[in-house]
Amino acid sequence: MTAMMKAAIFIEPGRIELADKPIPDVGPNDALIRITTTTICGTDVHILKGEYPVARGLTVGHEPVGVIEKLGNAVQGYREGQRVIAGAICPNFNSYAAQDGAPSQDGSYLIPMGLCGCHGYKATAGWRFGNLIDGTQAEYVLVPDAQANLAPIPDGLSDEQVLMCPDIMSTGFKGAENANIRIGDTVVVFAQGPIGLCATAGARLLGASTIIAVDGNEHRLGIAKKLGADVTLNFKNCDVVDEIMKLTGGRGADSSIEALGTQATFESALRVLKPGGTLSSLGVYSSDLTIPLSAFAAGLGDHTIRTALCPGGKERMRRLMNVVASGRIDLGVMVTHQFKLENIVAAYELFANQRDGVLKVAIKP
């Protein structure tokens, strides 16, 4: 008799529901993880709304914290019963892109949507959980290429302390890393959702001396202060571009980080840059972007625009958990709500509508 588990699956745009699915079989290079904590990401909301296509019946979610239930016979260096995380991006490190220094781009950049039950093509990069294979909002998840992707959780760290590492922290920090931040720089971070907050924290760790956090939510701006922002600007109360130019004496910011994925934030992030500045783009965009002539200085501004996808792999996860264990950053403050897996539909409703001061929800099977 096939053993079953509960899983949150994509039904159709507007519907993600809890269902019974078989517990996955473990191949030689796989690991079966019993999920102890996972969460909902903004990308999952794009899936819920039908803005990013996935196959019907796919288990969603890509941020696993759990315990090794079963190991494939080729996986070495781990043991059953061990607490682990795996990156939201779980590359196999065999592709040309991964071996050329871009592990998050492991695999195909574009795949036929027919492979996910859709039409046309979609960008995937190295993102598999909750995209190409069953994800983490379930009682169990199968981790492929486990030896490259499992990272043991250091003793003394709780699930909540490491819950941001698989995706939000890795993505936000990559945004800061891509911004070419140097000691003494002025950096602007547009949008202080979970990824933007991590970008703010990452900018501080990299040596920025003036970090300007932009959002329309005073609660989030308050958390940004705790995580390293020196100045907070509420776009509802001022012209953000004008204020930043005043704060920088008309020079503009050394770097800007866009962490929302809208035309307005992207354009503002470009307009505040100094000549030769860097725009680091983290947002997941659901429509075409336009680069205005004036914001782009007609192409004469020596600007750099860099995009990023969450880096994965066990070494990236080890480094992130080391930062948490060192006490240099506490992202537990971002876990504002907790739900049992059986209440995940309610969790989606709360998170998608950004009610009750929600930042991240911990989902507990």
mmCIF file of C-alpha atoms in Angstrom:
data_model
loop_
_atom_site.group_PDB
_atom_site.id
_atom_site.type_symbol
_atom_site.label_atom_id
_atom_site.label_comp_id
_atom_site.label_asym_id
_atom_site.label_seq_id
_atom_site.Cartn_x
_atom_site.Cartn_y
_atom_site.Cartn_z
ATOM 1 C CA MET A 1 0.000 0.000 0.000
ATOM 2 C CA THR A 2 1.388 3.387 -1.024
ATOM 3 C CA ALA A 3 2.232 5.720 1.883
ATOM 4 C CA MET A 4 0.557 9.115 1.534
ATOM 5 C CA MET A 5 1.251 12.641 2.731
ATOM 6 C CA LYS A 6 -0.485 16.020 2.825
ATOM 7 C CA ALA A 7 0.680 18.630 0.311
ATOM 8 C CA ALA A 8 -0.396 22.080 -0.891
ATOM 9 C CA ILE A 9 -0.953 21.788 -4.649
ATOM 10 C CA PHE A 10 -1.702 24.227 -7.456
ATOM 11 C CA ILE A 11 -5.213 23.621 -8.813
ATOM 12 C CA GLU A 12 -5.791 26.627 -11.066
ATOM 13 C CA PRO A 13 -5.199 30.389 -10.910
ATOM 14 C CA GLY A 14 -6.668 31.565 -7.609
ATOM 15 C CA ARG A 15 -6.673 28.069 -6.029
ATOM 16 C CA ILE A 16 -3.974 26.308 -4.034
ATOM 17 C CA GLU A 17 -5.422 23.538 -1.888
ATOM 18 C CA LEU A 18 -4.319 20.803 0.505
ATOM 19 C CA ALA A 19 -4.440 17.300 -0.983
ATOM 20 C CA ASP A 20 -3.150 13.761 -0.462
ATOM 21 C CA LYS A 21 -0.129 12.709 -2.540
ATOM 22 C CA PRO A 22 2.166 9.675 -2.411
ATOM 23 C CA ILE A 23 5.354 10.089 -0.401
ATOM 24 C CA PRO A 24 8.135 10.189 -3.047
ATOM 25 C CA ASP A 25 10.413 7.243 -3.729
ATOM 26 C CA VAL A 26 14.107 7.910 -3.068
ATOM 27 C CA GLY A 27 16.603 7.484 -5.897
ATOM 28 C CA PRO A 28 20.355 6.926 -5.425
ATOM 29 C CA ASN A 29 21.235 10.640 -5.433
ATOM 30 C CA ASP A 30 18.142 11.862 -3.565
ATOM 31 C CA ALA A 31 17.187 12.533 0.031
ATOM 32 C CA LEU A 32 13.692 12.436 1.478
ATOM 33 C CA ILE A 33 13.241 15.270 3.973
ATOM 34 C CA ARG A 34 10.495 15.370 6.572
ATOM 35 C CA ILE A 35 9.536 19.031 6.621
ATOM 36 C CA THR A 36 9.479 20.626 10.077
ATOM 37 C CA THR A 37 9.077 24.231 8.886
ATOM 38 C CA THR A 38 8.561 25.925 5.542
ATOM 39 C CA THR A 39 7.049 29.211 4.430
ATOM 40 C CA ILE A 40 5.228 31.064 1.654
ATOM 41 C CA CYS A 41 7.197 33.255 -0.759
ATOM 42 C CA GLY A 42 6.054 36.152 -2.920
ATOM 43 C CA THR A 43 6.815 33.936 -5.923
ATOM 44 C CA ASP A 44 4.240 31.438 -4.622
ATOM 45 C CA VAL A 45 1.697 34.257 -4.735
ATOM 46 C CA HIS A 46 2.627 34.879 -8.399
ATOM 47 C CA ILE A 47 1.890 31.158 -8.954
ATOM 48 C CA LEU A 48 -1.397 31.395 -7.055
ATOM 49 C CA LYS A 49 -2.497 34.340 -9.207
ATOM 50 C CA GLY A 50 -1.531 32.566 -12.439
ATOM 51 C CA GLU A 51 1.203 35.126 -13.205
ATOM 52 C CA TYR A 52 3.857 32.402 -13.260
ATOM 53 C CA PRO A 53 2.693 29.098 -14.818
ATOM 54 C CA VAL A 54 3.219 25.712 -13.190
ATOM 55 C CA ALA A 55 1.624 22.330 -13.801
ATOM 56 C CA ARG A 56 -1.732 21.579 -12.216
ATOM 57 C CA GLY A 57 -1.304 19.284 -9.229
ATOM 58 C CA LEU A 58 2.267 20.428 -8.532
ATOM 59 C CA THR A 59 3.208 20.796 -4.866
ATOM 60 C CA VAL A 60 4.255 24.412 -4.351
ATOM 61 C CA GLY A 61 6.879 25.962 -2.066
ATOM 62 C CA HIS A 62 10.671 26.096 -2.158
ATOM 63 C CA GLU A 63 12.005 26.873 1.351
ATOM 64 C CA PRO A 64 12.683 23.616 3.224
ATOM 65 C CA VAL A 65 13.780 23.141 6.828
ATOM 66 C CA GLY A 66 13.555 19.572 8.077
ATOM 67 C CA VAL A 67 15.038 16.237 9.039
ATOM 68 C CA ILE A 68 16.531 13.588 6.743
ATOM 69 C CA GLU A 69 14.027 10.736 6.635
ATOM 70 C CA LYS A 70 15.789 8.584 4.031
ATOM 71 C CA LEU A 71 19.005 8.849 2.031
ATOM 72 C CA GLY A 72 19.781 7.538 -1.420
ATOM 73 C CA ASN A 73 22.550 4.942 -1.438
ATOM 74 C CA ALA A 74 24.948 7.224 -3.350
ATOM 75 C CA VAL A 75 24.639 10.169 -0.931
ATOM 76 C CA GLN A 76 27.598 10.385 1.440
ATOM 77 C CA GLY A 77 28.447 12.581 4.416
ATOM 78 C CA TYR A 78 24.931 12.786 5.884
ATOM 79 C CA ARG A 79 22.850 10.632 8.190
ATOM 80 C CA GLU A 80 19.163 9.914 8.635
ATOM 81 C CA GLY A 81 17.677 11.955 11.468
ATOM 82 C CA GLN A 82 19.979 14.914 10.770
ATOM 83 C CA ARG A 83 18.482 18.441 10.714
ATOM 84 C CA VAL A 84 19.118 20.118 7.351
ATOM 85 C CA ILE A 85 18.079 22.832 4.958
ATOM 86 C CA ALA A 86 18.349 22.896 1.171
ATOM 87 C CA GLY A 87 18.463 25.957 -1.033
ATOM 88 C CA ALA A 88 15.339 27.079 -2.842
ATOM 89 C CA ILE A 89 17.475 26.732 -5.961
ATOM 90 C CA CYS A 90 18.813 23.170 -5.932
ATOM 91 C CA PRO A 91 21.347 22.838 -8.756
ATOM 92 C CA ASN A 92 23.167 19.668 -9.709
ATOM 93 C CA PHE A 93 26.335 21.608 -10.641
ATOM 94 C CA ASN A 94 26.763 19.611 -13.863
ATOM 95 C CA SER A 95 25.614 22.275 -16.306
ATOM 96 C CA TYR A 96 27.877 24.624 -18.272
ATOM 97 C CA ALA A 97 26.365 27.603 -16.426
ATOM 98 C CA ALA A 98 26.994 26.141 -12.982
ATOM 99 C CA GLN A 99 30.577 25.240 -13.819
ATOM 100 C CA ASP A 100 31.088 28.704 -15.279
ATOM 101 C CA GLY A 101 30.328 30.359 -11.937
ATOM 102 C CA ALA A 102 26.535 30.816 -12.061
ATOM 103 C CA PRO A 103 25.115 27.889 -10.062
ATOM 104 C CA SER A 104 21.652 29.414 -9.809
ATOM 105 C CA GLN A 105 21.460 29.137 -13.602
ATOM 106 C CA ASP A 106 21.958 25.378 -13.556
ATOM 107 C CA GLY A 107 19.931 23.682 -16.286
ATOM 108 C CA SER A 108 17.890 25.335 -19.028
ATOM 109 C CA TYR A 109 17.117 29.025 -18.932
ATOM 110 C CA LEU A 110 13.945 28.524 -20.981
ATOM 111 C CA ILE A 111 11.824 25.391 -21.140
ATOM 112 C CA PRO A 112 8.749 24.587 -23.229
ATOM 113 C CA MET A 113 5.705 25.344 -21.112
ATOM 114 C CA GLY A 114 4.224 22.079 -22.322
ATOM 115 C CA LEU A 115 6.504 20.423 -19.770
ATOM 116 C CA CYS A 116 4.546 22.194 -17.026
ATOM 117 C CA GLY A 117 1.134 21.796 -18.622
ATOM 118 C CA CYS A 118 1.183 25.262 -20.206
ATOM 119 C CA HIS A 119 1.848 26.791 -23.649
ATOM 120 C CA GLY A 120 4.876 28.670 -24.978
ATOM 121 C CA TYR A 121 8.120 29.034 -22.960
ATOM 122 C CA LYS A 122 9.004 30.178 -19.466
ATOM 123 C CA ALA A 123 12.229 31.095 -17.691
ATOM 124 C CA THR A 124 13.290 28.589 -15.043
ATOM 125 C CA ALA A 125 17.052 28.898 -14.489
ATOM 126 C CA GLY A 126 17.976 26.429 -11.703
ATOM 127 C CA TRP A 127 14.694 26.715 -9.809
ATOM 128 C CA ARG A 128 13.140 23.268 -9.436
ATOM 129 C CA PHE A 129 11.209 23.064 -6.099
ATOM 130 C CA GLY A 130 7.601 24.126 -6.652
ATOM 131 C CA ASN A 131 8.350 24.915 -10.275
ATOM 132 C CA LEU A 132 9.541 21.843 -12.173
ATOM 133 C CA ILE A 133 9.319 19.285 -9.349
ATOM 134 C CA ASP A 134 7.153 18.964 -6.241
ATOM 135 C CA GLY A 135 7.988 21.548 -3.614
ATOM 136 C CA THR A 136 8.180 22.004 0.128
ATOM 137 C CA GLN A 137 4.700 22.941 1.340
ATOM 138 C CA ALA A 138 4.082 19.327 2.294
ATOM 139 C CA GLU A 139 4.906 16.786 4.943
ATOM 140 C CA TYR A 140 7.844 15.496 2.872
ATOM 141 C CA VAL A 141 9.974 16.773 -0.004
ATOM 142 C CA LEU A 142 12.398 14.904 -2.241
ATOM 143 C CA VAL A 143 15.720 16.770 -2.579
ATOM 144 C CA PRO A 144 17.497 15.934 -5.855
ATOM 145 C CA ASP A 145 21.304 15.880 -6.063
ATOM 146 C CA ALA A 146 21.249 15.798 -2.285
ATOM 147 C CA GLN A 147 24.985 15.689 -1.707
ATOM 148 C CA ALA A 148 25.342 19.053 -3.453
ATOM 149 C CA ASN A 149 22.317 20.658 -1.851
ATOM 150 C CA LEU A 150 21.800 19.513 1.752
ATOM 151 C CA ALA A 151 23.343 21.709 4.458
ATOM 152 C CA PRO A 152 23.375 20.560 8.118
ATOM 153 C CA ILE A 153 21.860 23.034 10.584
ATOM 154 C CA PRO A 154 24.372 24.073 13.285
ATOM 155 C CA ASP A 155 23.519 23.041 16.820
ATOM 156 C CA GLY A 156 21.622 25.697 18.720
ATOM 157 C CA LEU A 157 19.842 27.274 15.754
ATOM 158 C CA SER A 158 16.048 27.019 15.594
ATOM 159 C CA ASP A 159 13.979 26.377 12.482
ATOM 160 C CA GLU A 160 12.844 30.006 12.529
ATOM 161 C CA GLN A 161 16.428 31.300 12.654
ATOM 162 C CA VAL A 162 17.411 29.422 9.489
ATOM 163 C CA LEU A 163 14.067 29.613 7.665
ATOM 164 C CA MET A 164 15.169 32.647 5.616
ATOM 165 C CA CYS A 165 18.410 31.007 4.422
ATOM 166 C CA PRO A 166 17.069 28.808 1.564
ATOM 167 C CA ASP A 167 15.650 31.755 -0.380
ATOM 168 C CA ILE A 168 14.968 35.161 1.176
ATOM 169 C CA MET A 169 18.355 35.677 2.816
ATOM 170 C CA SER A 170 20.308 34.180 -0.082
ATOM 171 C CA THR A 171 18.408 36.317 -2.598
ATOM 172 C CA GLY A 172 18.592 39.543 -0.594
ATOM 173 C CA PHE A 173 22.297 39.102 0.090
ATOM 174 C CA LYS A 174 22.922 38.371 -3.601
ATOM 175 C CA GLY A 175 21.221 41.653 -4.404
ATOM 176 C CA ALA A 176 23.681 43.434 -2.131
ATOM 177 C CA GLU A 177 26.619 41.441 -3.529
ATOM 178 C CA ASN A 178 25.585 42.363 -7.094
ATOM 179 C CA ALA A 179 25.368 46.060 -6.183
ATOM 180 C CA ASN A 180 29.179 46.433 -6.152
ATOM 181 C CA ILE A 181 29.032 47.906 -2.643
ATOM 182 C CA ARG A 182 32.249 49.327 -1.254
ATOM 183 C CA ILE A 183 33.067 50.550 2.248
ATOM 184 C CA GLY A 184 31.559 54.013 2.699
ATOM 185 C CA ASP A 185 28.985 53.709 -0.093
ATOM 186 C CA THR A 186 25.466 55.112 -0.146
ATOM 187 C CA VAL A 187 22.954 52.428 -1.085
ATOM 188 C CA VAL A 188 19.203 52.742 -1.660
ATOM 189 C CA VAL A 189 16.977 49.698 -1.217
ATOM 190 C CA PHE A 190 13.553 50.003 -2.841
ATOM 191 C CA ALA A 191 10.840 47.931 -1.102
ATOM 192 C CA GLN A 192 11.258 46.507 2.385
ATOM 193 C CA GLY A 193 9.457 43.217 2.046
ATOM 194 C CA PRO A 194 11.365 40.153 3.239
ATOM 195 C CA ILE A 195 13.871 40.194 0.349
ATOM 196 C CA GLY A 196 14.382 43.957 0.553
ATOM 197 C CA LEU A 197 14.981 43.708 4.299
ATOM 198 C CA CYS A 198 17.633 41.059 3.701
ATOM 199 C CA ALA A 199 19.200 43.268 1.025
ATOM 200 C CA THR A 200 19.309 46.088 3.573
ATOM 201 C CA ALA A 201 21.031 43.812 6.086
ATOM 202 C CA GLY A 202 23.429 42.565 3.407
ATOM 203 C CA ALA A 203 24.375 46.106 2.393
ATOM 204 C CA ARG A 204 25.315 46.850 6.001
ATOM 205 C CA LEU A 205 27.444 43.691 6.247
ATOM 206 C CA LEU A 206 29.262 44.645 3.019
ATOM 207 C CA GLY A 207 30.300 48.030 4.365
ATOM 208 C CA ALA A 208 27.784 50.612 3.128
ATOM 209 C CA SER A 209 27.844 53.606 5.469
ATOM 210 C CA THR A 210 24.545 55.157 4.388
ATOM 211 C CA ILE A 211 21.646 52.841 3.619
ATOM 212 C CA ILE A 212 18.367 54.433 2.536
ATOM 213 C CA ALA A 213 15.324 52.157 2.816
ATOM 214 C CA VAL A 214 12.214 52.987 0.772
ATOM 215 C CA ASP A 215 8.731 51.592 1.359
ATOM 216 C CA GLY A 216 5.147 52.715 1.934
ATOM 217 C CA ASN A 217 4.691 50.730 5.156
ATOM 218 C CA GLU A 218 5.947 52.352 8.368
ATOM 219 C CA HIS A 219 6.095 49.017 10.201
ATOM 220 C CA ARG A 220 8.434 47.586 7.592
ATOM 221 C CA LEU A 221 10.520 50.754 7.600
ATOM 222 C CA GLY A 222 10.898 50.310 11.360
ATOM 223 C CA ILE A 223 12.214 46.777 10.871
ATOM 224 C CA ALA A 224 14.568 48.094 8.166
ATOM 225 C CA LYS A 225 16.065 50.415 10.807
ATOM 226 C CA LYS A 226 16.715 47.424 13.066
ATOM 227 C CA LEU A 227 18.416 45.548 10.220
ATOM 228 C CA GLY A 228 20.759 48.372 9.224
ATOM 229 C CA ALA A 229 18.958 51.239 7.443
ATOM 230 C CA ASP A 230 20.251 54.699 8.354
ATOM 231 C CA VAL A 231 17.465 56.636 6.626
ATOM 232 C CA THR A 232 13.907 55.546 5.878
ATOM 233 C CA LEU A 233 11.688 57.166 3.254
ATOM 234 C CA ASN A 234 7.960 56.572 2.885
ATOM 235 C CA PHE A 235 7.097 57.065 -0.766
ATOM 236 C CA LYS A 236 3.579 58.079 0.269
ATOM 237 C CA ASN A 237 4.935 61.143 2.050
ATOM 238 C CA CYS A 238 7.661 62.459 -0.273
ATOM 239 C CA ASP A 239 9.175 62.406 -3.736
ATOM 240 C CA VAL A 240 11.723 59.681 -3.083
ATOM 241 C CA VAL A 241 14.003 60.527 -6.010
ATOM 242 C CA ASP A 242 14.192 64.205 -4.997
ATOM 243 C CA GLU A 243 14.866 63.308 -1.361
ATOM 244 C CA ILE A 244 17.672 60.919 -2.264
ATOM 245 C CA MET A 245 19.326 63.471 -4.518
ATOM 246 C CA LYS A 246 19.190 65.992 -1.647
ATOM 247 C CA LEU A 247 20.622 63.452 0.803
ATOM 248 C CA THR A 248 23.516 62.729 -1.554
ATOM 249 C CA GLY A 249 24.255 66.407 -2.304
ATOM 250 C CA GLY A 250 23.084 65.923 -5.867
ATOM 251 C CA ARG A 251 25.658 63.200 -6.552
ATOM 252 C CA GLY A 252 23.222 60.288 -6.534
ATOM 253 C CA ALA A 253 23.570 56.923 -4.817
ATOM 254 C CA ASP A 254 26.491 54.593 -5.466
ATOM 255 C CA SER A 255 24.085 51.658 -5.788
ATOM 256 C CA SER A 256 20.385 50.911 -5.728
ATOM 257 C CA ILE A 257 18.641 47.609 -5.106
ATOM 258 C CA GLU A 258 15.172 46.973 -6.535
ATOM 259 C CA ALA A 259 13.333 44.323 -4.532
ATOM 260 C CA LEU A 260 9.712 44.499 -5.662
ATOM 261 C CA GLY A 261 9.450 43.923 -9.407
ATOM 262 C CA THR A 262 7.434 46.876 -10.716
ATOM 263 C CA GLN A 263 8.054 49.490 -13.383
ATOM 264 C CA ALA A 264 7.824 52.298 -10.811
ATOM 265 C CA THR A 265 10.425 50.895 -8.416
ATOM 266 C CA PHE A 266 12.784 49.872 -11.239
ATOM 267 C CA GLU A 267 12.600 53.323 -12.793
ATOM 268 C CA SER A 268 13.162 55.080 -9.461
ATOM 269 C CA ALA A 269 16.116 52.808 -8.704
ATOM 270 C CA LEU A 270 17.648 53.880 -12.017
ATOM 271 C CA ARG A 271 16.950 57.601 -11.516
ATOM 272 C CA VAL A 272 18.710 57.821 -8.128
ATOM 273 C CA LEU A 273 22.024 56.392 -9.388
ATOM 274 C CA LYS A 274 25.197 58.422 -9.719
ATOM 275 C CA PRO A 275 27.004 58.301 -13.072
ATOM 276 C CA GLY A 276 28.723 54.921 -13.068
ATOM 277 C CA GLY A 277 26.386 53.538 -10.399
ATOM 278 C CA THR A 278 24.952 50.031 -10.198
ATOM 279 C CA LEU A 279 21.301 48.968 -10.151
ATOM 280 C CA SER A 280 20.847 45.496 -8.660
ATOM 281 C CA SER A 281 17.482 44.051 -9.647
ATOM 282 C CA LEU A 282 15.877 41.355 -7.497
ATOM 283 C CA GLY A 283 12.193 41.724 -8.340
ATOM 284 C CA VAL A 284 10.254 39.043 -10.196
ATOM 285 C CA TYR A 285 8.556 40.979 -12.983
ATOM 286 C CA SER A 286 5.183 39.956 -14.353
ATOM 287 C CA SER A 287 5.049 42.421 -17.275
ATOM 288 C CA ASP A 288 7.427 44.131 -19.688
ATOM 289 C CA LEU A 289 9.852 46.741 -18.359
ATOM 290 C CA THR A 290 10.519 50.052 -20.065
ATOM 291 C CA ILE A 291 13.746 52.015 -19.551
ATOM 292 C CA PRO A 292 12.972 55.753 -19.864
ATOM 293 C CA LEU A 293 15.437 57.807 -21.905
ATOM 294 C CA SER A 294 16.147 60.360 -19.161
ATOM 295 C CA ALA A 295 16.519 57.801 -16.360
ATOM 296 C CA PHE A 296 18.985 55.884 -18.546
ATOM 297 C CA ALA A 297 20.896 59.084 -19.375
ATOM 298 C CA ALA A 298 20.326 58.198 -23.035
ATOM 299 C CA GLY A 299 22.759 55.325 -22.516
ATOM 300 C CA LEU A 300 25.624 57.690 -21.582
ATOM 301 C CA GLY A 301 25.627 57.205 -17.814
ATOM 302 C CA ASP A 302 28.038 54.257 -17.479
ATOM 303 C CA HIS A 303 25.326 52.543 -15.433
ATOM 304 C CA THR A 304 25.415 48.831 -14.651
ATOM 305 C CA ILE A 305 22.168 46.844 -14.349
ATOM 306 C CA ARG A 306 22.515 43.388 -12.808
ATOM 307 C CA THR A 307 19.858 40.777 -12.179
ATOM 308 C CA ALA A 308 20.046 37.865 -9.761
ATOM 309 C CA LEU A 309 18.455 34.595 -8.820
ATOM 310 C CA CYS A 310 18.880 33.083 -5.374
ATOM 311 C CA PRO A 311 22.212 31.191 -5.198
ATOM 312 C CA GLY A 312 21.822 27.608 -4.008
ATOM 313 C CA GLY A 313 23.996 24.715 -2.941
ATOM 314 C CA LYS A 314 25.332 23.518 0.399
ATOM 315 C CA GLU A 315 28.282 25.941 0.525
ATOM 316 C CA ARG A 316 26.002 28.965 0.085
ATOM 317 C CA MET A 317 23.674 27.625 2.780
ATOM 318 C CA ARG A 318 26.616 26.947 5.128
ATOM 319 C CA ARG A 319 27.840 30.518 4.793
ATOM 320 C CA LEU A 320 24.400 32.001 5.422
ATOM 321 C CA MET A 321 23.854 29.886 8.524
ATOM 322 C CA ASN A 322 27.305 30.940 9.757
ATOM 323 C CA VAL A 323 26.181 34.562 9.566
ATOM 324 C CA VAL A 324 23.071 33.720 11.608
ATOM 325 C CA ALA A 325 25.072 31.688 14.152
ATOM 326 C CA SER A 326 27.561 34.555 14.572
ATOM 327 C CA GLY A 327 24.798 36.840 15.829
ATOM 328 C CA ARG A 328 25.552 39.481 13.183
ATOM 329 C CA ILE A 329 22.000 39.274 11.919
ATOM 330 C CA ASP A 330 18.713 38.112 13.426
ATOM 331 C CA LEU A 331 16.044 37.409 10.838
ATOM 332 C CA GLY A 332 13.728 35.685 13.298
ATOM 333 C CA VAL A 333 11.951 39.051 13.615
ATOM 334 C CA MET A 334 10.656 38.521 10.072
ATOM 335 C CA VAL A 335 8.623 35.424 11.038
ATOM 336 C CA THR A 336 5.442 37.218 12.079
ATOM 337 C CA HIS A 337 2.856 34.418 11.843
ATOM 338 C CA GLN A 338 2.650 30.648 12.240
ATOM 339 C CA PHE A 339 0.194 28.195 10.672
ATOM 340 C CA LYS A 340 -0.227 24.444 10.623
ATOM 341 C CA LEU A 341 -0.009 22.860 7.184
ATOM 342 C CA GLU A 342 -3.705 22.002 7.249
ATOM 343 C CA ASN A 343 -4.443 25.750 7.483
ATOM 344 C CA ILE A 344 -2.251 26.739 4.550
ATOM 345 C CA VAL A 345 -5.148 28.124 2.488
ATOM 346 C CA ALA A 346 -5.778 30.650 5.265
ATOM 347 C CA ALA A 347 -2.042 31.379 5.389
ATOM 348 C CA TYR A 348 -2.072 32.168 1.654
ATOM 349 C CA GLU A 349 -5.068 34.446 2.081
ATOM 350 C CA LEU A 350 -3.279 36.394 4.816
ATOM 351 C CA PHE A 351 0.064 36.565 3.014
ATOM 352 C CA ALA A 352 -1.281 37.377 -0.459
ATOM 353 C CA ASN A 353 -3.341 40.250 0.921
ATOM 354 C CA GLN A 354 -0.565 41.469 3.255
ATOM 355 C CA ARG A 355 -2.864 41.682 6.255
ATOM 356 C CA ASP A 356 -2.071 41.965 9.954
ATOM 357 C CA GLY A 357 1.511 43.198 9.494
ATOM 358 C CA VAL A 358 2.598 39.913 7.911
ATOM 359 C CA LEU A 359 6.186 39.536 6.701
ATOM 360 C CA LYS A 360 6.768 35.769 6.644
ATOM 361 C CA VAL A 361 4.650 32.891 7.892
ATOM 362 C CA ALA A 362 6.074 29.693 9.340
ATOM 363 C CA ILE A 363 4.184 26.645 8.025
ATOM 364 C CA LYS A 364 4.460 23.659 10.384
ATOM 365 C CA PRO A 365 3.466 20.186 9.157
#
